[in-house]
Coordinates of C-alpha atoms and ligand atoms in Angstrom, one line a residue:
M1 CA 0.1 -0.2 -0.3
D2 CA 1.5 2.9 -1.0
E3 CA 1.4 6.8 0.8
I4 CA 1.8 10.2 -0.7
I5 CA 4.6 12.7 0.9
I6 CA 4.0 16.4 0.1
K7 CA 6.3 19.3 1.2
G8 CA 3.7 22.2 1.6
G9 CA 4.0 26.3 0.3
R10 CA 4.9 26.1 -3.0
P11 CA 3.0 27.8 -5.7
L12 CA 1.1 25.5 -8.4
T13 CA 1.7 27.1 -11.7
G14 CA 1.8 26.3 -15.4
E15 CA -1.0 23.7 -17.5
V16 CA -2.4 20.3 -16.7
I17 CA -4.9 18.0 -18.5
V18 CA -7.9 16.6 -16.9
G19 CA -8.9 13.0 -17.6
G20 CA -12.1 11.1 -18.3
A21 CA -15.0 11.5 -15.5
K22 CA -15.4 8.6 -13.0
N23 CA -18.8 9.0 -12.7
A24 CA -19.5 9.6 -16.6
A25 CA -17.0 6.1 -17.4
L26 CA -19.1 3.8 -14.8
P27 CA -22.5 4.3 -16.2
I28 CA -21.8 4.6 -19.7
L29 CA -19.5 1.5 -19.1
T30 CA -22.1 -0.7 -17.6
A31 CA -24.4 0.1 -20.6
S32 CA -22.7 -2.0 -23.0
I33 CA -25.0 -5.1 -22.0
L34 CA -27.7 -3.5 -23.6
A35 CA -26.6 -4.1 -26.8
K36 CA -24.4 -7.2 -28.3
G37 CA -21.2 -6.7 -30.1
K38 CA -18.3 -4.6 -29.6
F39 CA -17.8 -1.5 -28.0
T40 CA -15.0 1.2 -27.4
F41 CA -15.0 4.0 -25.0
H42 CA -11.6 6.6 -25.3
N43 CA -11.0 9.0 -23.0
A44 CA -11.2 6.5 -20.1
P45 CA -9.5 7.1 -16.7
R46 CA -7.1 4.5 -15.4
L47 CA -8.9 4.4 -12.3
K48 CA -9.6 1.4 -9.9
D49 CA -13.3 1.9 -10.0
V50 CA -13.3 2.0 -13.6
D51 CA -11.2 -1.5 -13.0
S52 CA -14.0 -2.8 -10.8
I53 CA -16.6 -2.1 -13.4
M54 CA -14.2 -3.8 -16.3
D55 CA -13.6 -6.8 -14.2
L56 CA -17.5 -6.6 -13.3
L57 CA -18.3 -6.8 -16.7
S58 CA -15.5 -9.4 -17.6
T59 CA -16.4 -12.5 -14.9
M60 CA -20.3 -12.1 -16.1
G61 CA -19.0 -13.0 -19.4
A62 CA -17.8 -9.7 -21.8
V63 CA -14.4 -9.4 -22.9
V64 CA -13.0 -6.1 -21.6
E65 CA -9.2 -5.3 -22.9
R66 CA -7.6 -1.8 -22.1
D67 CA -5.1 0.2 -24.4
G68 CA -3.9 3.3 -22.5
Q69 CA -7.1 5.5 -22.3
T70 CA -9.0 3.5 -24.3
V71 CA -11.7 0.2 -23.0
H72 CA -12.7 -2.2 -25.7
I73 CA -15.7 -4.2 -24.3
D74 CA -17.0 -7.2 -26.5
T75 CA -20.1 -8.4 -25.2
S76 CA -21.0 -11.0 -28.1
G77 CA -21.0 -13.8 -25.5
M78 CA -21.8 -12.0 -22.0
N79 CA -24.7 -14.2 -20.7
D80 CA -24.4 -14.3 -17.0
Y81 CA -26.8 -11.8 -14.9
E82 CA -24.7 -11.6 -11.1
A83 CA -22.9 -9.2 -9.6
P84 CA -21.4 -11.5 -7.2
Y85 CA -20.8 -9.5 -3.2
E86 CA -17.0 -9.4 -4.1
H87 CA -17.1 -7.1 -6.7
V88 CA -20.2 -4.9 -5.3
R89 CA -18.6 -4.6 -1.7
K90 CA -15.2 -3.3 -3.5
M91 CA -18.0 -0.3 -5.7
R92 CA -21.0 0.5 -4.7
A93 CA -21.6 1.7 -8.1
S94 CA -22.0 -2.1 -9.1
I95 CA -25.6 -1.4 -8.8
L96 CA -25.3 0.5 -12.1
V97 CA -25.5 -3.4 -13.8
L98 CA -29.1 -4.0 -12.4
G99 CA -30.8 -2.3 -15.3
P100 CA -29.3 -2.9 -18.2
L101 CA -29.1 -6.5 -17.5
L102 CA -32.8 -6.6 -16.6
A103 CA -33.7 -5.0 -19.5
R104 CA -31.5 -7.1 -21.8
M105 CA -31.2 -10.6 -19.9
K106 CA -34.7 -9.7 -18.5
K107 CA -32.9 -11.1 -15.1
A108 CA -30.5 -10.2 -12.8
K109 CA -29.0 -11.1 -9.4
V110 CA -27.1 -8.2 -7.9
S111 CA -25.4 -8.1 -4.5
L112 CA -26.8 -5.2 -2.5
P113 CA -24.3 -2.7 -1.7
G114 CA -24.8 -1.5 2.0
G115 CA -23.4 1.3 3.4
C116 CA -20.4 3.0 2.8
A117 CA -17.9 5.5 4.4
I118 CA -19.9 8.7 3.6
G119 CA -23.7 7.6 4.3
A120 CA -25.9 4.5 4.8
R121 CA -26.6 5.1 0.6
P122 CA -29.9 3.2 0.3
I123 CA -30.9 1.8 -2.8
D124 CA -34.7 1.9 -2.5
L125 CA -35.2 4.6 -5.6
H126 CA -33.5 2.3 -7.9
L127 CA -35.4 -1.0 -6.7
N128 CA -39.1 0.9 -6.5
G129 CA -38.3 2.1 -10.1
M130 CA -37.3 -0.9 -11.4
A131 CA -40.7 -2.6 -10.2
L132 CA -42.7 -0.2 -11.6
L133 CA -41.3 -1.0 -14.8
G134 CA -42.8 -4.4 -13.9
A135 CA -39.9 -6.4 -12.7
D136 CA -40.5 -8.6 -9.8
I137 CA -38.2 -7.8 -7.3
T138 CA -37.1 -10.0 -4.0
L139 CA -34.2 -9.3 -1.4
E140 CA -32.5 -12.7 -0.2
H141 CA -29.2 -13.2 1.3
G142 CA -28.0 -9.7 0.7
Y143 CA -28.8 -9.9 -3.1
V144 CA -31.4 -8.1 -5.1
E145 CA -32.6 -11.1 -7.0
A146 CA -35.1 -9.0 -10.1
A147 CA -37.0 -10.3 -12.7
C148 CA -39.3 -9.8 -15.8
K149 CA -41.2 -11.0 -19.0
Q150 CA -40.8 -7.9 -20.7
L151 CA -40.2 -4.5 -19.0
K152 CA -43.4 -1.8 -19.7
G153 CA -43.1 1.9 -20.1
A154 CA -44.0 3.7 -16.6
E155 CA -44.3 7.0 -14.6
I156 CA -41.7 7.2 -12.1
Y157 CA -41.5 9.9 -9.3
F158 CA -38.0 10.3 -7.2
D159 CA -38.3 11.4 -4.2
I160 CA -35.1 12.6 -3.9
P161 CA -33.0 13.3 -7.1
T162 CA -30.4 10.4 -7.4
V163 CA -27.7 10.2 -9.8
T164 CA -27.3 6.4 -10.4
G165 CA -30.7 5.9 -9.6
T166 CA -31.5 8.2 -12.7
E167 CA -29.4 6.4 -14.6
N168 CA -29.6 3.1 -13.9
L169 CA -33.7 3.5 -14.5
M170 CA -33.0 5.5 -17.9
M171 CA -30.4 2.3 -18.9
A172 CA -33.5 -0.1 -18.1
A173 CA -35.8 1.9 -19.8
T174 CA -34.5 2.1 -23.2
L175 CA -35.1 -2.1 -24.1
A176 CA -38.9 -1.1 -22.1
K177 CA -42.3 -1.9 -24.2
G178 CA -43.9 1.8 -24.4
T179 CA -42.7 5.3 -22.8
S180 CA -41.5 6.1 -19.6
V181 CA -40.8 9.2 -17.9
L182 CA -38.8 9.8 -14.6
R183 CA -39.3 13.0 -13.1
N184 CA -37.3 14.8 -10.3
A185 CA -34.6 13.1 -12.2
A186 CA -31.0 13.8 -10.9
R187 CA -30.0 17.0 -13.8
E188 CA -26.0 16.1 -13.6
P189 CA -23.6 16.0 -16.7
E190 CA -23.0 12.6 -16.1
I191 CA -26.4 11.9 -16.9
I192 CA -26.5 13.6 -20.2
A193 CA -23.4 12.1 -21.4
L194 CA -25.2 8.4 -20.7
A195 CA -28.3 9.5 -22.4
D196 CA -26.1 10.6 -25.2
V197 CA -24.1 7.6 -25.8
L198 CA -27.6 5.7 -25.6
N199 CA -28.9 7.5 -28.2
Q200 CA -26.2 6.8 -30.1
M201 CA -26.7 3.5 -29.3
G202 CA -30.0 3.7 -31.1
A203 CA -32.2 4.7 -28.0
D204 CA -34.7 7.3 -28.0
I205 CA -34.2 9.6 -24.5
S206 CA -35.0 13.4 -24.5
G207 CA -34.8 15.5 -21.7
A208 CA -31.6 14.5 -20.1
G209 CA -30.3 17.4 -18.1
T210 CA -33.6 18.3 -16.9
S211 CA -35.5 17.0 -14.3
V212 CA -38.1 15.4 -16.9
I213 CA -36.5 12.6 -18.6
T214 CA -38.9 10.8 -21.1
I215 CA -37.5 7.5 -22.9
K216 CA -39.4 5.6 -25.2
G217 CA -39.0 1.7 -25.7
V218 CA -36.9 0.4 -28.4
K219 CA -36.3 -2.9 -29.8
K220 CA -32.8 -3.3 -29.8
L221 CA -29.9 -1.3 -29.3
K222 CA -26.1 -1.7 -30.9
P223 CA -22.6 -0.9 -29.9
V224 CA -20.8 2.5 -30.3
T225 CA -17.4 3.9 -30.2
T226 CA -17.5 6.3 -28.0
T227 CA -15.4 9.4 -25.8
I228 CA -15.9 9.7 -21.8
I229 CA -16.7 13.5 -20.8
A230 CA -13.8 15.1 -18.8
D231 CA -14.1 15.0 -15.0
R232 CA -15.4 17.8 -13.9
I233 CA -14.2 16.9 -10.2
E234 CA -10.9 16.4 -11.0
A235 CA -10.9 19.7 -12.9
G236 CA -12.2 21.3 -9.6
T237 CA -9.8 20.0 -7.3
L238 CA -7.2 21.3 -9.0
M239 CA -8.6 24.5 -9.3
V240 CA -8.9 24.5 -5.3
A241 CA -5.2 23.6 -5.4
A242 CA -4.0 26.4 -7.5
A243 CA -6.3 29.2 -5.5
L244 CA -5.2 27.4 -2.2
T245 CA -1.6 27.1 -3.2
R246 CA -1.6 31.5 -4.3
G247 CA -0.5 29.5 -7.7
D248 CA -1.5 30.6 -11.3
V249 CA -3.0 27.2 -13.6
K250 CA -4.4 26.9 -16.3
I251 CA -6.8 23.6 -16.3
K252 CA -7.3 22.2 -20.2
N253 CA -9.8 19.6 -21.4
C254 CA -12.7 20.9 -19.1
D255 CA -15.8 21.8 -19.9
P256 CA -16.7 25.3 -17.9
F257 CA -19.9 25.4 -18.1
H258 CA -20.0 21.6 -15.9
L259 CA -18.3 24.2 -13.2
K260 CA -20.8 26.7 -12.8
A261 CA -21.2 26.4 -9.2
V262 CA -17.4 26.0 -8.0
I263 CA -16.2 28.8 -10.4
H264 CA -18.4 31.3 -8.7
K265 CA -17.6 30.2 -5.0
L266 CA -14.4 30.0 -6.1
E267 CA -14.5 33.9 -7.3
K268 CA -16.1 34.9 -4.2
T269 CA -13.2 33.5 -2.1
G270 CA -11.0 35.8 -4.3
A271 CA -9.5 33.9 -6.6
E272 CA -9.7 35.1 -10.1
V273 CA -10.8 32.6 -12.9
Q274 CA -10.3 33.3 -16.5
V275 CA -13.3 30.9 -18.8
F276 CA -12.1 29.7 -22.0
K277 CA -14.0 27.3 -24.4
K278 CA -12.6 24.1 -22.8
S279 CA -10.3 25.1 -19.8
V280 CA -9.9 27.7 -17.1
R281 CA -7.6 29.1 -15.5
V282 CA -7.4 29.9 -11.9
K283 CA -4.9 32.5 -10.4
G284 CA -4.6 32.5 -6.5
A285 CA -5.2 35.6 -4.1
A286 CA -2.9 36.2 -1.1
H287 CA -5.9 36.9 1.0
I288 CA -8.8 33.8 0.8
N289 CA -12.4 35.6 1.7
S290 CA -14.5 33.0 3.4
I291 CA -17.6 32.1 2.2
D292 CA -20.5 29.8 3.3
L293 CA -21.5 27.2 0.7
K294 CA -23.9 24.3 0.8
T295 CA -24.0 20.9 -1.2
M296 CA -26.8 20.9 -3.4
P297 CA -27.8 18.3 -6.2
Y298 CA -26.6 19.7 -9.5
P299 CA -26.6 22.2 -10.8
G300 CA -25.8 23.4 -7.2
F301 CA -22.1 22.8 -5.5
P302 CA -21.4 19.3 -5.7
T303 CA -20.7 17.6 -2.8
D304 CA -18.1 15.9 -4.2
M305 CA -16.2 19.3 -4.1
Q306 CA -17.1 20.2 -0.5
A307 CA -14.1 18.3 1.3
Q308 CA -11.4 20.6 -1.3
F309 CA -13.4 24.1 -0.3
M310 CA -13.2 23.1 3.3
V311 CA -9.9 22.6 2.6
L312 CA -9.8 26.4 1.4
M313 CA -12.0 27.4 4.2
S314 CA -9.4 26.5 6.6
V315 CA -7.0 29.0 6.0
A316 CA -9.5 31.6 4.5
N317 CA -9.7 35.0 7.0
G318 CA -13.0 35.0 9.0
F319 CA -16.0 32.1 9.5
S320 CA -17.4 30.0 7.0
V321 CA -20.5 27.7 7.4
I322 CA -20.6 24.3 5.1
A323 CA -23.7 22.8 5.3
E324 CA -23.6 19.2 3.7
T325 CA -27.3 18.3 2.7
I326 CA -26.7 15.4 0.1
F327 CA -24.8 12.7 2.5
E328 CA -25.1 12.7 6.4
N329 CA -21.4 11.4 7.4
R330 CA -19.3 13.3 4.3
F331 CA -17.6 15.5 7.3
I332 CA -14.7 12.4 8.0
H333 CA -12.0 14.4 6.7
V334 CA -12.6 17.0 9.4
S335 CA -11.0 15.1 12.0
E336 CA -7.8 14.7 9.9
L337 CA -7.6 18.3 8.8
S338 CA -7.8 19.3 12.6
R339 CA -4.7 17.5 13.3
M340 CA -3.1 20.0 10.7
G341 CA -4.3 22.8 12.4
A342 CA -7.1 23.7 11.5
D343 CA -10.2 24.9 13.6
I344 CA -13.5 22.9 12.4
T345 CA -16.4 22.6 14.3
I346 CA -19.6 20.2 13.5
S347 CA -22.6 20.2 14.4
G348 CA -25.1 18.0 12.6
N349 CA -24.8 18.5 9.1
H350 CA -23.1 21.7 9.7
A351 CA -19.4 22.7 9.4
M352 CA -18.1 25.7 11.1
I353 CA -14.5 27.0 9.8
K354 CA -12.7 29.4 11.3
G355 CA -9.5 30.4 9.3
V356 CA -5.9 29.8 10.7
P357 CA -3.2 31.5 9.0
E358 CA -1.6 28.6 8.7
L359 CA -2.2 24.6 8.6
S360 CA 0.7 22.5 9.4
G361 CA 2.3 19.5 7.9
A362 CA 0.9 15.8 9.6
P363 CA 0.3 12.4 9.2
V364 CA -3.2 11.6 8.1
M365 CA -5.0 9.2 6.8
A366 CA -7.2 9.1 3.6
T367 CA -10.9 8.0 4.5
D368 CA -12.9 8.2 1.6
L369 CA -11.9 9.4 -2.1
R370 CA -12.9 13.1 -2.4
A371 CA -11.7 13.0 1.4
S372 CA -8.0 11.9 0.5
A373 CA -8.2 14.8 -2.1
S374 CA -8.6 17.3 0.5
L375 CA -5.9 16.3 2.5
I376 CA -3.8 16.4 -0.5
L377 CA -4.6 19.7 -0.7
A378 CA -4.0 20.5 3.0
G379 CA -0.5 18.9 2.3
L380 CA 0.4 21.6 -0.5
A381 CA -1.0 24.7 1.6
A382 CA 0.5 23.6 4.4
K383 CA 3.9 24.2 6.6
G384 CA 6.3 21.2 6.7
T385 CA 5.5 17.4 5.7
T386 CA 2.0 16.0 4.9
T387 CA 2.2 12.1 4.9
V388 CA -1.3 11.0 3.3
S389 CA -1.4 7.2 4.4
R390 CA -4.3 4.6 2.8
V391 CA -4.3 6.5 -0.7
Y392 CA -6.1 3.7 -2.5
H393 CA -8.8 6.1 -1.4
L394 CA -7.4 8.2 -4.0
D395 CA -6.5 5.8 -6.8
R396 CA -10.6 5.1 -7.0
G397 CA -10.9 8.7 -8.4
Y398 CA -8.4 10.5 -9.5
E399 CA -5.7 9.5 -12.3
F400 CA -1.9 10.3 -11.6
L401 CA -3.0 13.2 -9.3
E402 CA 0.5 13.2 -7.7
K403 CA 2.2 13.4 -11.1
K404 CA -0.3 16.3 -12.3
L405 CA 0.7 18.5 -8.8
A406 CA 4.2 17.4 -9.3
L407 CA 4.1 19.2 -12.8
L408 CA 2.8 22.2 -11.5
G409 CA 5.7 22.3 -9.4
A410 CA 4.3 20.7 -6.2
A411 CA 7.1 18.5 -3.8
I412 CA 5.2 15.7 -4.1
K413 CA 6.0 12.0 -4.0
R414 CA 4.8 8.5 -4.1
V415 CA 6.3 6.1 -1.9
P416 CA 5.0 2.3 -0.7
A417 CA 3.9 2.9 2.8
K418 CA 6.3 1.7 5.8
T419 CA 3.6 1.1 8.2
K420 CA 1.1 -1.1 8.3
P421 CA -2.3 -0.1 7.2
Ligands
LIG501 N1 -30.7 7.9 -2.1 C1 -31.8 7.5 -1.6 N2 -32.1 5.8 -1.9 C2 -31.9 5.7 -3.3 C3 -31.0 6.2 -4.0 C4 -29.8 8.0 -3.3 O1 -31.9 7.5 -0.3 O2 -32.3 4.8 -3.7 C5 -30.2 9.3 -1.2 C6 -28.4 8.8 -1.0 O3 -28.1 8.4 0.2 C7 -28.4 10.2 -0.5 C8 -29.2 11.2 -2.0 O4 -30.5 10.0 -2.5 O5 -28.2 11.0 0.1 C9 -28.4 11.7 -3.4 O6 -27.5 10.5 -3.4 P1 -27.4 9.8 -5.1 O7 -28.1 8.3 -5.9 O8 -27.4 10.7 -6.3 O9 -25.9 9.5 -5.2 P2 -24.9 8.2 -5.8 O10 -25.8 8.1 -6.9 O11 -25.1 7.1 -5.1 C10 -23.2 9.6 -7.4 C11 -22.1 9.9 -7.4 C12 -21.2 10.1 -6.4 C13 -22.1 11.3 -6.1 C14 -23.4 11.5 -5.6 C15 -24.1 12.8 -5.5 C16 -21.4 7.9 -9.1 C17 -21.0 6.3 -9.5 N3 -21.7 8.5 -7.5 O12 -23.8 8.9 -6.2 O13 -20.1 10.5 -6.4 O14 -21.4 12.0 -4.3 O15 -23.8 11.1 -6.7 O16 -23.8 13.9 -6.4 O17 -21.9 8.5 -9.5 C18 -17.5 10.4 -5.5 O18 -17.5 10.6 -6.8 O19 -16.7 10.4 -4.7 C19 -19.1 9.8 -4.9 C20 -19.0 9.6 -3.9

C-alpha cells in the first residue's frame, strides 16, 4: 500500500490536463450490457473504480481490454446476469448493472451494496423504479434478484434526485415496451453523457439534463465507439489547488459549463478565474475570503467538492459555514484536517470553520475518495511535511493526481507505505 508525501508551501503554476470522468465512465461502461457486440470507449480514465467495473463485466462474460485511455468491451458472448458480493463490496456503483441486465437479459442478481463511509446510501429508489417498470424484485441473502418477462414503460417519480438511480432506470427503460417518464430526475452532466451514448446506441431519450426525462422504448440497441467526458470534480479539485497555493494554473480539457457553481464560489473567495471554451485559468489571491456554501444536487454546489473547499476555508480570513445536504456522514475529513491545525466545529450537517493563518504538515489518513483529495490539498498548503496514508481511496477516482501536481511544481511523491494500514 502506498502513501503520498508532500512538502507544502509551493505555489502551483503551469498547465494541466483533466482526465475522463469516473462518474460518467461507470454508467457508460455498464450500458454496454444493453447490446451485443464490440464497444470502444475513449478517454476512459485509469482508475480503480473503472477497473472494478471492467472486472465485473468480464466476470459476467464480456471480453474487456484496455489500451491506454481506451477500453474495448465485446459483449457478444455475455450471458451471466450476476454481480457477486466480491465485486459490489469493492464499489457500490456496481449496482449500475441492474438496469441494463434486467432490460437485456430479463434477469439480474446483484449483491446489495450496503452502506459506505460517507453515508447509508440506500438503493430503494432504484428498486421502486424497477418494480414500476414491471420487474419482480426479491431481496434474499444479501442479493437483489429481479426478473421480468418484458419491462414496460412507466411514470417514475423520485423522492430525491438520485444520480445512479436516474442512470439505472434510464438504461432499464431504453428496452422497455412503451414510454417511461422519470420525474424529479437528477440533472448531472454525467446523466446527459449517458443519455447521449444511449441515443447513439439507438435509444430514444429526451430531456436528460432536466428533471423530466422521457424514454421511448426501442426493440434493440447497437454497440458504439464513444468518448467519455472530462471529469468536472478532478477539474474542480485542481482549481482549488491553484487558489489554495496562491498559484496560477490553466486547467485544460474540461467543460467550464459543468463547473459554474464551483467557479462562482471560487471567485467569491477572491481567486481570479478566467473561462475559456475548454479550459479555465485560476490565479490564487494573496488573501482568501471566507464564504458559506451548501451542497446541492446539480446545478448546485457538488458534494464531491465539499471537502476540497473546506480546506480552502480552513486558511481563509474569517468564519465560514458549510452545509452538507446530500450525505449524512461526509465530514470524515474534519478530524484529519484538525490534526493539521484547522479549526473546524461540526454541528449536525453543518461545519463551522474559523480560518487559521497556516496549516501544519502532519501524518494523516485518507478515509474516502474526496476526503483523500482534501488531505492532499491541505498538504500542498501546509507548512512542513504531510504524509497521507491509505491512498488507495484516492486511486479509486483520481488519475495520476500526484504526478499532475508535481508537474505544476508541487513537492509531492508516492512511496510504498512503511507502516501497515
Ligand atoms: N438515495 C436514497 N435512495 C436511493 C438512492 C439515493 O435515499 O435509492 C439518497 C442518498 O442516500 C443520498 C441522495 O439520495 O442522500 C443522493 O444520492 P445519489 O443516489 O444521487 O448518489 P449516488 O448516485 O450513489 C453519485 C456519485 C457520487 C456523488 C453523488 C451525489 C456515481 C458513481 N457516484 O452517487 O460520487 O457524490 O452521486 O452527487 O456517480 C464520488 O465520486 O466521490 C461520489 C461519491
